[in-house]
Short mmCIF file of C-alpha atoms in Angstrom, two decimals:
data_model
loop_
_atom_site.label_atom_id
_atom_site.label_comp_id
_atom_site.label_asym_id
_atom_site.label_seq_id
_atom_site.Cartn_x
_atom_site.Cartn_y
_atom_site.Cartn_z
CA UNK A 12 212.48 37.44 -1.84
CA UNK A 13 215.64 39.12 -3.08
CA UNK A 14 213.55 41.75 -4.87
CA UNK A 15 211.50 42.37 -1.71
CA UNK A 16 214.70 42.88 0.27
CA UNK A 17 216.25 45.22 -2.29
CA UNK A 18 212.96 47.12 -2.62
CA UNK A 19 212.74 47.51 1.17
CA UNK A 20 216.29 48.88 1.19
CA UNK A 21 215.40 51.23 -1.68
CA UNK A 22 212.31 52.53 0.13
CA UNK A 23 214.29 52.95 3.37
CA UNK A 24 216.82 55.03 1.42
CA UNK A 25 214.05 57.03 -0.24
CA UNK A 26 212.45 57.89 3.12
CA UNK A 27 215.85 58.85 4.55
CA UNK A 28 216.66 61.06 1.55
CA UNK A 29 213.28 62.80 1.75
CA UNK A 30 213.68 63.27 5.52
CA UNK A 31 217.12 64.79 4.91
CA UNK A 32 215.42 67.23 2.54
CA UNK A 33 212.96 68.18 5.34
CA UNK A 34 209.97 66.92 3.34
CA UNK A 35 206.79 66.68 5.42
CA UNK A 36 205.76 63.20 6.64
CA UNK A 37 202.45 63.20 4.75
CA UNK A 38 204.25 63.99 1.45
CA UNK A 39 206.73 61.16 2.14
CA UNK A 40 203.84 58.77 2.79
CA UNK A 41 202.20 59.85 -0.47
CA UNK A 42 205.46 59.36 -2.43
CA UNK A 43 206.08 55.90 -0.97
CA UNK A 44 202.48 54.77 -1.53
CA UNK A 45 202.39 55.94 -5.17
CA UNK A 46 205.75 54.27 -5.89
CA UNK A 47 204.51 51.00 -4.36
CA UNK A 48 201.32 51.29 -6.40
CA UNK A 49 203.29 51.44 -9.65
CA UNK A 50 205.59 48.56 -8.63
CA UNK A 51 202.53 46.41 -7.92
CA UNK A 52 201.22 47.23 -11.40
CA UNK A 53 204.45 46.70 -13.33
CA UNK A 54 206.17 44.04 -11.22
CA UNK A 55 209.44 45.94 -11.66
CA UNK A 56 212.11 46.27 -8.96
CA UNK A 57 212.09 49.75 -7.40
CA UNK A 58 215.59 50.62 -8.62
CA UNK A 59 214.66 49.74 -12.22
CA UNK A 60 211.40 51.72 -12.19
CA UNK A 61 212.61 54.82 -10.36
CA UNK A 62 216.41 54.80 -10.53
CA UNK A 63 218.58 55.40 -7.44
CA UNK A 64 216.53 56.49 -4.41
CA UNK A 65 218.66 59.61 -3.89
CA UNK A 66 218.19 60.77 -7.51
CA UNK A 67 214.44 60.09 -7.36
CA UNK A 68 214.08 62.04 -4.10
CA UNK A 69 215.93 64.95 -5.68
CA UNK A 70 213.93 64.80 -8.94
CA UNK A 71 210.58 65.00 -7.11
CA UNK A 72 211.36 68.52 -5.82
CA UNK A 73 208.78 68.13 -3.05
CA UNK A 74 207.99 71.15 -0.86
CA UNK A 75 210.10 71.11 2.29
CA UNK A 76 210.38 72.85 5.63
CA UNK A 77 213.02 75.60 5.91
CA UNK A 78 216.40 73.89 5.69
CA UNK A 79 217.63 74.84 9.16
CA UNK A 80 214.34 74.76 11.09
CA UNK A 81 215.36 71.60 12.96
CA UNK A 82 218.51 73.32 14.24
CA UNK A 83 216.39 75.78 16.22
CA UNK A 84 213.77 73.29 17.33
CA UNK A 85 215.90 70.19 18.02
CA UNK A 86 219.65 70.66 17.73
CA UNK A 87 220.22 73.61 20.08
CA UNK A 88 218.07 72.16 22.90
CA UNK A 89 219.89 68.80 22.50
CA UNK A 90 223.31 70.47 22.54
CA UNK A 91 222.50 72.53 25.65
CA UNK A 92 220.99 69.45 27.33
CA UNK A 93 224.18 67.50 26.64
CA UNK A 94 226.32 70.35 27.95
CA UNK A 95 224.25 70.44 31.17
CA UNK A 96 224.53 66.65 31.51
CA UNK A 97 228.32 66.77 31.13
CA UNK A 98 228.57 69.57 33.72
CA UNK A 99 226.36 67.58 36.11
CA UNK A 100 228.62 64.53 35.72
CA UNK A 101 231.69 66.61 36.50
CA UNK A 102 230.10 68.18 39.58
CA UNK A 103 228.37 65.16 41.09
CA UNK A 104 231.46 63.23 42.32
CA UNK A 105 233.18 66.16 44.12
CA UNK A 106 229.81 67.16 45.63
CA UNK A 107 229.22 63.69 47.14
CA UNK A 108 232.80 63.80 48.52
CA UNK A 109 232.41 67.38 49.79
CA UNK A 110 235.35 68.42 47.62
CA UNK A 111 235.93 71.27 45.19
CA UNK A 112 235.25 70.77 41.49
CA UNK A 113 238.72 70.83 39.91
CA UNK A 114 239.05 71.68 36.23
CA UNK A 115 242.05 71.64 33.89
CA UNK A 116 242.20 73.16 30.37
CA UNK A 117 242.74 69.73 28.79
CA UNK A 118 239.74 68.35 30.63
CA UNK A 119 237.59 71.25 29.40
CA UNK A 120 238.76 70.68 25.84
CA UNK A 121 237.87 66.98 26.00
CA UNK A 122 234.48 67.81 27.51
CA UNK A 123 233.79 70.39 24.82
CA UNK A 124 234.55 67.90 22.01
CA UNK A 125 231.14 66.08 21.96
CA UNK A 126 229.32 69.41 22.36
CA UNK A 127 231.21 70.88 19.40
CA UNK A 128 230.59 67.71 17.36
CA UNK A 129 226.85 68.04 17.92
CA UNK A 130 226.77 71.82 17.47
CA UNK A 131 228.37 71.47 14.01
CA UNK A 132 226.15 68.53 13.03
CA UNK A 133 224.33 70.47 10.26
CA UNK A 134 227.63 70.69 8.35
CA UNK A 135 228.03 66.92 8.06
CA UNK A 136 224.72 65.33 9.03
CA UNK A 137 224.05 64.12 5.46
CA UNK A 138 227.47 62.47 5.29
CA UNK A 139 227.20 60.58 8.59
CA UNK A 140 223.67 59.36 7.87
CA UNK A 141 224.69 58.05 4.45
CA UNK A 142 227.96 56.50 5.68
CA UNK A 143 227.74 54.27 8.74
CA UNK A 144 231.54 54.30 9.27
CA UNK A 145 231.47 58.09 9.62
CA UNK A 146 228.69 57.79 12.21
CA UNK A 147 230.62 55.11 14.14
CA UNK A 148 233.83 57.18 13.92
CA UNK A 149 232.18 60.33 15.30
CA UNK A 150 230.47 58.38 18.10
CA UNK A 151 233.87 56.86 18.93
CA UNK A 152 235.48 60.30 19.08
CA UNK A 153 232.71 61.51 21.42
CA UNK A 154 233.07 58.49 23.72
CA UNK A 155 236.89 58.67 23.69
CA UNK A 156 236.87 62.37 24.57
CA UNK A 157 234.58 61.55 27.53
CA UNK A 158 237.06 58.95 28.77
CA UNK A 159 240.04 61.25 28.23
CA UNK A 160 238.32 64.04 30.17
CA UNK A 161 238.30 61.72 33.20
CA UNK A 162 242.01 60.96 32.66
CA UNK A 163 242.80 64.67 32.34
CA UNK A 164 240.94 65.57 35.54
CA UNK A 165 243.36 67.17 38.04
CA UNK A 166 244.20 65.14 41.18
CA UNK A 167 244.68 68.06 43.56
CA UNK A 168 243.88 71.80 43.65
CA UNK A 169 247.49 72.75 42.87
CA UNK A 170 247.18 71.14 39.40
CA UNK A 171 243.78 72.65 38.70
CA UNK A 172 243.11 75.63 36.47
CA UNK A 173 239.81 76.21 38.27
CA UNK A 174 238.70 75.05 41.72
CA UNK A 175 235.01 75.83 42.29
CA UNK A 176 232.12 74.82 44.53
CA UNK A 177 230.31 71.95 42.77
CA UNK A 178 226.81 72.49 44.29
CA UNK A 179 225.75 75.58 42.28
CA UNK A 180 226.88 73.88 39.05
CA UNK A 181 225.10 70.69 40.05
CA UNK A 182 221.83 72.54 40.73
CA UNK A 183 222.12 74.77 37.65
CA UNK A 184 222.86 71.87 35.30
CA UNK A 185 220.03 69.78 36.79
CA UNK A 186 217.60 72.70 36.35
CA UNK A 187 218.68 73.19 32.74
CA UNK A 188 218.20 69.48 31.97
CA UNK A 189 214.74 69.40 33.58
CA UNK A 190 213.73 72.67 31.87
CA UNK A 191 214.66 71.32 28.43
CA UNK A 192 212.90 68.02 29.14
CA UNK A 193 209.69 69.85 30.12
CA UNK A 194 209.96 72.02 27.00
CA UNK A 195 210.50 68.97 24.77
CA UNK A 196 207.59 67.12 26.41
CA UNK A 197 205.22 70.04 25.81
CA UNK A 198 206.46 70.42 22.24
CA UNK A 199 206.06 66.67 21.59
CA UNK A 200 202.50 66.72 22.98
CA UNK A 201 201.60 69.63 20.69
CA UNK A 202 203.04 68.05 17.57
CA UNK A 203 202.23 64.34 18.11
CA UNK A 204 201.47 62.81 14.74
CA UNK A 205 202.06 66.14 13.00
CA UNK A 206 204.95 64.88 10.88
CA UNK A 207 204.26 61.13 10.88
CA UNK A 208 204.65 59.23 7.62
CA UNK A 209 201.09 58.20 6.82
CA UNK A 210 199.98 55.89 4.02
CA UNK A 211 197.22 57.65 2.01
CA UNK A 212 196.43 54.41 0.13
CA UNK A 213 195.43 52.57 3.32
CA UNK A 214 191.74 52.43 4.24
CA UNK A 215 192.37 53.54 7.83
CA UNK A 216 194.95 56.01 8.99
CA UNK A 217 197.47 54.58 11.42
CA UNK A 218 198.10 56.66 14.52
CA UNK A 219 201.25 57.02 16.57
CA UNK A 220 201.54 53.83 18.66
CA UNK A 221 201.80 53.78 22.46
CA UNK A 222 205.28 52.28 22.22
CA UNK A 223 206.45 55.18 20.08
CA UNK A 224 204.88 57.72 22.47
CA UNK A 225 206.71 56.11 25.42
CA UNK A 226 209.95 56.08 23.42
CA UNK A 227 209.58 59.80 22.61
CA UNK A 228 208.96 60.66 26.27
CA UNK A 229 211.95 58.57 27.42
CA UNK A 230 214.06 60.39 24.82
CA UNK A 231 212.80 63.75 26.09
CA UNK A 232 213.80 62.86 29.66
CA UNK A 233 216.99 60.96 28.73
CA UNK A 234 219.49 63.40 30.27
CA UNK A 235 217.65 63.77 33.64
CA UNK A 236 217.22 59.95 33.79
CA UNK A 237 220.91 59.37 33.07
CA UNK A 238 221.89 62.11 35.54
CA UNK A 239 219.77 60.50 38.27
CA UNK A 240 221.38 57.14 37.51
CA UNK A 241 224.80 58.78 37.73
CA UNK A 242 223.90 60.39 41.05
CA UNK A 243 222.64 57.05 42.42
CA UNK A 244 225.77 55.24 41.23
CA UNK A 245 228.05 57.86 42.76
CA UNK A 246 226.21 57.77 46.09
CA UNK A 247 226.32 53.95 46.10
CA UNK A 248 230.06 53.86 45.42
CA UNK A 249 230.91 56.60 47.92
CA UNK B 6 190.77 56.18 -18.13
CA UNK B 7 191.35 52.46 -18.24
CA UNK B 8 194.40 50.56 -19.45
CA UNK B 9 192.28 48.10 -21.43
CA UNK B 10 190.64 50.84 -23.50
CA UNK B 11 193.89 52.30 -24.82
CA UNK B 12 194.57 52.54 -28.53
CA UNK B 13 196.38 49.84 -30.53
CA UNK B 14 200.11 49.52 -30.13
CA UNK B 15 202.19 51.39 -32.68
CA UNK B 16 204.98 48.98 -33.53
CA UNK B 17 208.59 49.99 -34.11
CA UNK B 18 208.39 53.44 -32.59
CA UNK B 19 209.79 53.00 -29.11
CA UNK B 20 213.34 54.20 -29.73
CA UNK B 21 212.75 57.91 -29.97
CA UNK B 22 215.73 60.11 -29.11
CA UNK B 23 215.52 60.82 -25.40
CA UNK B 24 215.72 64.58 -26.07
CA UNK B 25 212.51 64.42 -28.10
CA UNK B 26 210.67 62.58 -25.33
CA UNK B 27 212.03 64.94 -22.70
CA UNK B 28 210.68 67.88 -24.66
CA UNK B 29 207.23 66.43 -25.30
CA UNK B 30 206.48 64.19 -22.33
CA UNK B 31 204.96 67.02 -20.32
CA UNK B 32 202.10 67.80 -22.65
CA UNK B 33 201.75 64.15 -23.66
CA UNK B 34 200.98 63.41 -20.02
CA UNK B 35 198.51 66.29 -19.92
CA UNK B 36 196.92 64.84 -23.05
CA UNK B 37 196.72 61.40 -21.40
CA UNK B 38 194.70 63.01 -18.62
CA UNK B 39 192.43 64.99 -20.93
CA UNK B 40 189.87 62.14 -21.12
CA UNK B 41 189.54 62.02 -17.36
CA UNK B 42 191.42 61.25 -14.14
CA UNK B 43 193.99 58.50 -14.42
CA UNK B 44 196.77 56.82 -12.42
CA UNK B 45 200.48 56.19 -12.98
CA UNK B 46 200.41 52.80 -14.66
CA UNK B 47 197.45 53.71 -16.88
CA UNK B 48 199.26 56.83 -18.12
CA UNK B 49 202.43 54.83 -18.84
CA UNK B 50 200.41 52.14 -20.65
CA UNK B 51 198.51 54.74 -22.68
CA UNK B 52 201.71 56.42 -23.84
CA UNK B 53 203.35 53.04 -24.57
CA UNK B 54 200.41 51.82 -26.62
CA UNK B 55 200.57 55.00 -28.70
CA UNK B 56 204.19 54.37 -29.62
CA UNK B 57 206.14 56.49 -27.15
CA UNK B 58 207.93 53.60 -25.48
CA UNK B 59 207.86 52.68 -21.81
CA UNK B 60 208.07 55.75 -19.61
CA UNK B 61 209.62 54.96 -16.25
CA UNK B 62 208.06 55.88 -12.93
CA UNK B 63 211.23 57.81 -12.12
CA UNK B 64 210.43 60.09 -15.08
CA UNK B 65 206.63 60.26 -14.82
CA UNK B 66 206.06 60.96 -11.15
CA UNK B 67 208.51 63.88 -10.77
CA UNK B 68 206.85 65.46 -13.83
CA UNK B 69 203.36 65.03 -12.40
CA UNK B 70 204.53 66.29 -8.99
CA UNK B 71 205.84 69.47 -10.65
CA UNK B 72 202.54 69.85 -12.50
CA UNK B 73 200.65 69.43 -9.24
CA UNK B 74 202.80 72.16 -7.65
CA UNK B 75 202.15 74.37 -10.69
CA UNK B 76 198.39 73.78 -10.39
CA UNK B 77 198.06 71.94 -13.73
CA UNK B 78 196.87 68.70 -12.11
CA UNK B 79 195.24 67.68 -8.85
CA UNK B 80 195.60 64.35 -7.10
CA UNK B 81 193.21 62.15 -5.19
CA UNK B 82 193.60 58.76 -3.50
CA UNK B 83 190.75 56.43 -4.33
CA UNK B 84 190.07 53.21 -2.46
CA UNK B 85 191.04 50.03 -4.30
CA UNK B 86 188.84 46.95 -4.66
CA UNK B 87 189.87 45.13 -1.52
CA UNK B 88 193.48 46.26 -1.93
CA UNK B 89 195.47 49.43 -1.44
CA UNK B 90 194.09 52.56 -3.07
CA UNK B 91 195.28 54.31 -6.20
CA UNK B 92 196.50 57.83 -6.68
CA UNK B 93 194.52 59.50 -9.47
CA UNK B 94 195.72 62.57 -11.32
CA UNK B 95 193.21 64.94 -12.92
CA UNK B 96 193.62 67.98 -15.14
CA UNK B 97 192.64 71.33 -13.68
CA UNK B 98 191.23 74.13 -15.81
CA UNK B 99 194.72 75.67 -15.86
CA UNK B 100 196.12 72.32 -17.01
CA UNK B 101 193.53 72.07 -19.77
CA UNK B 102 194.35 75.59 -20.97
CA UNK B 103 198.06 74.76 -20.89
CA UNK B 104 197.45 71.57 -22.89
CA UNK B 105 195.54 73.51 -25.54
CA UNK B 106 198.29 76.12 -25.76
CA UNK B 107 201.13 73.58 -25.92
CA UNK B 108 199.29 71.39 -28.46
CA UNK B 109 198.78 74.38 -30.77
CA UNK B 110 202.41 75.43 -30.37
CA UNK B 111 203.57 71.87 -31.06
CA UNK B 112 201.50 71.61 -34.23
CA UNK B 113 202.93 74.92 -35.48
CA UNK B 114 206.44 73.73 -34.63
CA UNK B 115 206.09 70.34 -36.36
CA UNK B 116 204.46 72.01 -39.35
CA UNK B 117 207.40 74.41 -39.67
CA UNK B 118 209.85 71.52 -39.20
CA UNK B 119 208.11 69.39 -41.83
CA UNK B 120 208.03 72.25 -44.34
CA UNK B 121 211.71 72.89 -43.76
CA UNK B 122 212.62 69.23 -44.18
CA UNK B 123 210.50 68.91 -47.32
CA UNK B 124 211.90 71.96 -49.12
CA UNK B 125 213.92 71.23 -52.28
CA UNK B 126 217.60 70.50 -51.56
CA UNK B 127 220.13 72.91 -53.12
CA UNK B 128 222.66 70.97 -55.25
CA UNK B 129 225.98 72.63 -54.37
CA UNK B 130 226.91 76.36 -54.61
CA UNK B 131 225.28 78.42 -57.33
#
């Protein structure tokens, strides 16, 4: 039982390390299946047979996608989607109250913090995935900056650095969110199952489950869904 | 290749210096595949039974993966008997040529080494 648990942890780490190296899903499935095959034959724990998962992943030197391909395909759309969502949140309350959108420099800085954290993710992604405390810390900074941006919001136009009509920003940010969601949905439909981890040793190939497909679509439409919820909440509390 | 058909165990020869194994493991693995396609555990067992000690999966698979990338071996998953399948490695023509070349080089190298070690020792300065 203990060996099964430690082996599961080892395989989880191996998959994570190979994913971090942008190894294709089919190659990861092949690596995992061949390692399990040997462990079944020898009865050894994974760590004893293959050494640390990180070292083994490195030693395999498997072909990988260009290192920064995911930045273009996933990170920039996510960053722009988040930026649009934050703008929408700032504009929705003054719009429902028929007020101007008031902005202070401190508020802008706090709002920019989570966007900057995500934009620079490639510099420290490996570190936060390998260390849960770093991941929790960065999430905390993002959440705290969101709260502080509300605190730093100016009370009246005299205190504001900018006083602008909220409706154009509301419409523009909503359009950006919907545009990125449509783009992500089309991209997900084109590449469904393309990079799944498949087990070549199994008699039948497992497809992408319905639950996973629904999860992917919800993720693609996360910002518009949250923005709609925010709009509903604001209208209800008006 | 089958584990049960491997040659008798060579006793007392499992503690080779790791440098020696590192240098020779590549073509030893190619040699283990020369009789036909084989899988990870069978290759390890074959090498162990011929006195090379127990090669770990963490050493064997990266080597075979590099050889696959270099076109020296090909791989194929074959269905198991009621269980999960096995990954078989097979020598390509390039791999067979490389094995022949490396084997000849190794024999020349060991021959030169043996002759050097066997030469008469000089007893002090002349």
